[in-house]
Coordinates of C-alpha atoms in Angstrom, one line a residue:
Chain A
X26 CA -35.1 17.6 35.5
X27 CA -36.7 14.2 35.9
X28 CA -34.7 13.2 38.9
X29 CA -33.8 9.9 37.2
X30 CA -30.2 9.2 36.9
X31 CA -28.8 8.2 33.6
X32 CA -27.4 4.7 33.5
X33 CA -23.7 4.5 34.3
X34 CA -21.4 3.9 31.4
X35 CA -20.3 0.6 32.7
X36 CA -23.7 -0.8 33.3
X37 CA -24.4 -2.0 29.7
X38 CA -21.0 -3.7 29.1
X39 CA -21.2 -5.4 32.5
X40 CA -24.7 -6.6 31.9
X41 CA -23.8 -7.9 28.5
X42 CA -20.7 -9.6 29.9
X43 CA -22.9 -11.3 32.6
X44 CA -25.4 -12.5 29.9
X45 CA -22.5 -13.8 27.8
X46 CA -21.0 -15.6 30.8
X47 CA -24.4 -17.2 31.6
X48 CA -24.8 -18.4 28.0
X49 CA -21.3 -19.9 28.1
X50 CA -22.1 -21.7 31.3
X51 CA -25.3 -23.1 29.9
X52 CA -23.5 -24.2 26.7
X53 CA -20.5 -25.6 28.4
X54 CA -20.2 -29.4 28.2
X55 CA -17.4 -31.1 30.1
X56 CA -14.5 -32.1 27.8
X57 CA -13.0 -35.5 28.6
X58 CA -10.1 -35.1 26.3
X59 CA -6.9 -36.1 28.1
X60 CA -8.9 -37.1 31.2
X61 CA -9.4 -40.7 32.5
X62 CA -12.4 -42.3 30.7
X63 CA -15.2 -42.8 33.2
X64 CA -15.2 -46.4 34.3
X65 CA -18.4 -48.5 34.1
X66 CA -19.5 -52.0 34.8
X67 CA -22.2 -53.4 32.6
X68 CA -23.5 -56.7 31.5
X69 CA -23.1 -57.5 27.8
X70 CA -25.9 -58.8 25.6
X71 CA -24.2 -62.1 25.9
X72 CA -24.6 -62.0 29.7
X73 CA -20.9 -61.4 30.5
X74 CA -19.7 -58.7 32.9
X75 CA -17.9 -55.8 31.1
X76 CA -15.9 -53.0 32.8
X77 CA -13.7 -50.4 31.2
X78 CA -11.1 -50.8 34.0
X79 CA -10.7 -54.5 33.0
X80 CA -9.5 -53.3 29.6
X81 CA -6.6 -51.3 30.9
X82 CA -3.5 -52.0 28.8
X83 CA -5.7 -52.1 25.7
X84 CA -6.6 -49.2 23.4
X85 CA -10.4 -49.0 23.5
X86 CA -12.8 -47.7 20.8
X87 CA -16.1 -47.0 22.6
X88 CA -19.1 -46.6 20.3
X89 CA -22.3 -45.1 21.6
X90 CA -25.0 -46.0 19.1
X91 CA -28.6 -47.1 18.7
X92 CA -30.2 -49.8 16.5
X93 CA -32.6 -47.3 14.8
X94 CA -30.0 -44.7 14.1
X95 CA -29.2 -44.6 10.4
X96 CA -25.6 -43.2 10.6
X97 CA -24.8 -45.7 13.4
X98 CA -26.0 -48.6 11.2
X99 CA -23.9 -47.2 8.3
X100 CA -20.8 -47.1 10.5
X101 CA -21.2 -50.6 11.9
X102 CA -19.5 -52.5 9.1
X103 CA -16.5 -50.1 9.4
X104 CA -16.4 -50.7 13.1
X105 CA -16.5 -54.4 12.7
X106 CA -13.7 -54.2 10.1
X107 CA -11.7 -52.0 12.4
X108 CA -12.0 -54.5 15.3
X109 CA -10.8 -57.3 13.1
X110 CA -8.0 -55.3 11.7
X111 CA -6.5 -54.1 15.0
X112 CA -7.5 -56.8 17.5
X113 CA -4.0 -58.3 17.2
X114 CA -2.5 -55.0 18.3
X115 CA -4.3 -54.8 21.6
X116 CA -7.3 -52.9 20.5
X117 CA -10.8 -53.6 21.9
X118 CA -14.0 -52.2 20.4
X119 CA -17.0 -51.8 22.8
X120 CA -20.5 -50.9 21.8
X121 CA -22.8 -49.1 24.1
X122 CA -26.4 -49.0 22.8
X123 CA -28.7 -46.3 23.9
X124 CA -31.8 -48.3 22.9
X125 CA -34.6 -48.6 25.4
X126 CA -34.6 -52.4 25.2
X127 CA -32.1 -55.2 24.2
X128 CA -34.1 -57.0 21.6
X129 CA -33.6 -54.7 18.6
X130 CA -29.9 -54.5 19.5
X131 CA -29.6 -58.3 19.6
X132 CA -31.1 -58.3 16.1
X133 CA -28.6 -55.7 14.9
X134 CA -25.7 -57.6 16.4
X135 CA -26.8 -60.8 14.6
X136 CA -27.4 -58.9 11.4
X137 CA -24.0 -57.3 11.3
X138 CA -22.2 -60.2 13.0
X139 CA -20.7 -57.8 15.5
X140 CA -17.8 -59.6 17.1
X141 CA -17.1 -57.2 20.0
X142 CA -19.0 -56.8 23.3
X143 CA -22.1 -54.8 23.3
X144 CA -24.1 -53.6 26.3
X145 CA -27.1 -51.3 27.0
X146 CA -26.2 -47.9 28.5
X147 CA -28.3 -45.3 30.2
X148 CA -28.5 -41.6 30.8
X149 CA -26.2 -41.7 33.8
X150 CA -23.4 -43.3 31.8
X151 CA -24.1 -40.9 28.9
X152 CA -23.8 -37.9 31.2
X153 CA -20.6 -39.2 32.7
X154 CA -19.2 -39.2 29.1
X155 CA -20.1 -35.5 28.8
X156 CA -23.6 -36.0 27.4
X157 CA -24.5 -38.1 24.4
X158 CA -26.9 -35.7 22.7
X159 CA -26.8 -37.0 19.2
X160 CA -25.6 -40.3 17.7
X161 CA -23.3 -41.9 16.9
X162 CA -20.4 -40.8 19.2
X163 CA -17.2 -42.7 19.2
X164 CA -14.5 -42.3 21.9
X165 CA -10.9 -43.5 21.6
X166 CA -9.2 -44.4 24.9
X167 CA -5.5 -45.0 25.2
X168 CA -3.8 -48.0 27.0
X169 CA -3.7 -46.0 30.3
X170 CA -7.4 -45.3 30.1
X171 CA -7.3 -41.7 29.0
X172 CA -9.7 -40.2 26.4
X173 CA -7.7 -39.3 23.3
X174 CA -10.5 -38.8 20.8
X175 CA -14.2 -38.0 20.7
X176 CA -16.0 -38.1 17.3
X177 CA -19.6 -37.4 16.6
X178 CA -21.7 -38.0 13.5
X179 CA -21.4 -39.8 10.2
X180 CA -17.6 -40.0 9.9
X181 CA -16.8 -40.9 13.5
X182 CA -15.3 -44.3 12.8
X183 CA -12.9 -42.9 10.1
X184 CA -11.8 -40.2 12.6
X185 CA -11.5 -42.8 15.4
X186 CA -9.2 -45.0 13.2
X187 CA -6.9 -42.0 12.6
X188 CA -6.6 -41.5 16.4
X189 CA -6.0 -45.2 16.8
X190 CA -3.2 -45.2 14.2
X191 CA -1.5 -42.4 16.0
X192 CA -1.9 -44.2 19.3
X193 CA -0.5 -47.4 18.0
X194 CA 2.5 -45.6 16.3
X195 CA 3.3 -44.0 19.6
X196 CA 3.2 -47.2 21.6
X197 CA 5.3 -49.3 19.1
Chain B
X54 CA -19.9 8.0 -11.5
X55 CA -18.2 4.6 -11.8
X56 CA -16.2 5.0 -8.7
X57 CA -19.4 5.6 -6.6
X58 CA -21.2 2.6 -8.2
X59 CA -18.5 0.1 -7.3
X60 CA -19.2 -0.1 -3.5
X61 CA -22.9 -0.5 -4.4
X62 CA -22.2 -3.2 -6.9
X63 CA -20.0 -5.0 -4.4
X64 CA -22.8 -4.7 -1.9
X65 CA -25.3 -6.3 -4.4
X66 CA -22.9 -9.1 -5.0
X67 CA -22.5 -9.7 -1.3
X68 CA -26.3 -9.8 -0.9
X69 CA -26.5 -12.2 -3.8
X70 CA -23.8 -14.4 -2.3
X71 CA -25.6 -14.5 1.1
X72 CA -28.9 -15.4 -0.6
X73 CA -27.2 -18.2 -2.6
X74 CA -25.6 -19.5 0.6
X75 CA -29.0 -19.5 2.4
X76 CA -30.5 -21.4 -0.5
X77 CA -27.8 -24.0 -0.2
X78 CA -28.4 -24.7 3.5
X79 CA -31.8 -26.5 3.0
X80 CA -30.4 -28.7 0.2
X81 CA -29.6 -31.5 2.7
X82 CA -33.1 -31.4 4.0
X83 CA -34.4 -31.6 0.4
X84 CA -32.3 -34.6 -0.3
X85 CA -34.0 -36.5 2.6
X86 CA -37.6 -35.5 1.6
X87 CA -38.0 -33.3 4.7
X88 CA -37.8 -30.1 2.8
X89 CA -41.6 -29.7 2.8
X90 CA -41.9 -29.8 6.6
X91 CA -42.8 -26.4 8.1
X92 CA -39.8 -25.6 10.3
X93 CA -39.1 -23.3 13.2
X94 CA -35.5 -22.2 14.0
X95 CA -34.2 -22.7 17.6
X96 CA -33.9 -19.0 18.3
X97 CA -37.5 -18.4 17.1
X98 CA -38.8 -21.2 19.3
X99 CA -37.1 -19.8 22.3
X100 CA -38.7 -16.5 21.7
X101 CA -42.1 -18.1 21.2
X102 CA -41.7 -20.1 24.5
X103 CA -41.2 -16.8 26.3
X104 CA -44.3 -15.3 24.8
X105 CA -47.9 -15.3 26.0
X106 CA -49.1 -18.2 23.7
X107 CA -46.2 -20.7 23.7
X108 CA -46.6 -23.7 21.4
X109 CA -46.9 -27.2 22.8
X110 CA -43.6 -29.0 22.3
X111 CA -43.2 -32.7 21.9
X112 CA -39.9 -34.7 21.8
X113 CA -40.2 -37.6 19.4
X114 CA -36.7 -38.9 19.9
X115 CA -35.1 -41.4 22.3
X116 CA -35.7 -41.5 26.0
X117 CA -32.0 -41.3 27.1
X118 CA -31.6 -38.1 25.0
X119 CA -34.6 -36.6 26.7
X120 CA -33.4 -37.6 30.2
X121 CA -30.1 -35.9 29.6
X122 CA -31.4 -32.6 28.2
X123 CA -34.7 -31.5 26.7
X124 CA -36.5 -28.2 25.9
X125 CA -38.1 -26.8 29.1
X126 CA -41.8 -27.8 29.2
X127 CA -41.5 -30.2 26.3
X128 CA -43.3 -33.5 26.6
X129 CA -41.7 -36.8 25.8
X130 CA -43.6 -39.1 23.5
X131 CA -40.8 -41.3 22.3
X132 CA -39.4 -42.3 18.9
X133 CA -42.1 -41.7 16.3
X134 CA -40.7 -44.4 14.0
X135 CA -42.2 -46.9 16.4
X136 CA -45.9 -47.6 16.8
X137 CA -45.6 -47.0 20.6
X138 CA -44.2 -43.4 20.0
X139 CA -46.9 -42.6 17.5
X140 CA -49.6 -43.9 19.8
X141 CA -48.2 -41.7 22.6
X142 CA -48.2 -38.7 20.4
X143 CA -51.8 -39.3 19.2
X144 CA -52.9 -39.8 22.9
X145 CA -51.1 -36.6 23.9
X146 CA -53.0 -34.4 21.4
X147 CA -56.4 -36.2 21.6
X148 CA -58.2 -33.4 23.5
X149 CA -56.4 -30.5 21.8
X150 CA -58.1 -28.1 19.3
X151 CA -57.0 -28.8 15.8
X152 CA -55.5 -25.3 15.4
X153 CA -53.3 -25.6 18.5
X154 CA -49.7 -24.7 17.7
X155 CA -47.5 -27.7 18.1
X156 CA -43.7 -28.0 17.6
X157 CA -42.1 -31.5 17.2
X158 CA -38.4 -32.1 17.7
X159 CA -36.0 -35.0 17.8
X160 CA -32.3 -34.2 17.4
X161 CA -31.2 -37.8 17.7
X162 CA -29.0 -37.6 14.6
X163 CA -28.4 -35.4 11.5
X164 CA -31.7 -33.9 10.1
X165 CA -31.3 -35.8 6.9
X166 CA -31.2 -39.1 8.8
X167 CA -33.7 -38.6 11.5
X168 CA -36.3 -41.4 11.4
X169 CA -38.7 -39.7 13.8
X170 CA -39.8 -36.2 12.7
X171 CA -41.5 -37.2 9.4
X172 CA -43.8 -39.9 10.9
X173 CA -44.7 -37.6 13.8
X174 CA -45.5 -34.7 11.5
X175 CA -47.6 -36.9 9.2
X176 CA -49.5 -38.4 12.1
X177 CA -50.6 -35.0 13.3
X178 CA -51.5 -33.9 9.8
X179 CA -53.6 -37.0 9.4
X180 CA -55.4 -36.0 12.6
X181 CA -56.1 -32.6 10.9
X182 CA -53.8 -30.5 13.0
X183 CA -53.2 -27.3 11.1
X184 CA -50.4 -25.6 13.0
X185 CA -47.6 -28.1 13.3
X186 CA -44.0 -27.3 12.8
X187 CA -40.7 -29.2 13.2
X188 CA -37.7 -27.7 15.0
X189 CA -34.8 -27.3 12.6
X190 CA -31.9 -29.3 14.0
X191 CA -29.3 -29.8 11.3
X192 CA -26.8 -31.9 13.3
X193 CA -28.3 -33.0 16.6
X194 CA -29.8 -31.7 19.8
X195 CA -26.4 -31.3 21.4
X196 CA -24.8 -29.3 18.7
X197 CA -27.8 -27.2 17.6
X198 CA -29.5 -26.5 20.9
X199 CA -27.4 -27.3 24.0
X200 CA -24.1 -26.0 22.7
X201 CA -25.8 -22.9 21.4
X202 CA -26.8 -22.0 25.0
X203 CA -30.5 -22.4 24.6
X204 CA -32.4 -23.4 27.8
X205 CA -32.6 -27.0 28.8
X206 CA -34.1 -29.1 31.5
X207 CA -32.9 -32.5 32.6
X208 CA -34.7 -35.5 34.0
X209 CA -36.2 -38.7 32.8
X210 CA -39.8 -38.7 31.4
X211 CA -42.7 -39.9 33.5
X212 CA -43.2 -43.6 33.1
X213 CA -46.1 -44.6 31.0

């Protein structure tokens, strides 16, 4: 006899369960779906104040992007078209750039003739929106200020428009 | 006997199907000209970082991404599609031996559209570094690292 006790039968499953729980906790990112969209107050590139709460009563399409991001640039014409198509129905597009400085964003805004307000965001705002850990990310926010859609990647504007259509059909 | 061969044959077909699927995965990378970059998978990098000779890891993406989540111990150099980022990368490796193992990563956007990893890799190769790899991030850092449960640190990079 070695005097060592064999591991209890439950030790391995419990250990594995703990490891799995730890992994889930690390991987968990807060979902904002159905929750109030975090309010913010920023200054637009045009120098005007912009807060999400001031847009209550409108459906908001909130685009996190960057000037150097290829998919973001590709989606910009669709976003501009979406803004023009739905602005008469109480829809407001807002752009939040995650660039480090305003100048390349100003250039982009001029190049694409972006008609909606654009402001620079930061990591605190990104974290309040559940983490913006890849671009672009588009949120759709209903007239009561709740998040009803979050879309990431190259088809985010198409997906956001689908949400918007549902939202507008509901509120007709 | 035929009846005994069938499961074997089915097994071979399954292996072939898996192999073909694996071949299809890098096709997006090939389309973007990034297929030739030596890559390291996230799980393999995590294992390396726990080892006795971890590679040096540089983030060549955007500052706000790094501040929200980055690979523990990784150093921020900034977007390598800009001269400032490339200069920071060159400065960071100036005193290193040329055979030092280095891993570059970005994760700003889908692999095929990332503007940063290729210039960063080419800059280090031009400096004659021989053991440079790029972290394989097909979608972005959130999807392929954070949501997979790999370790992260938070915090803004030091000001330069």
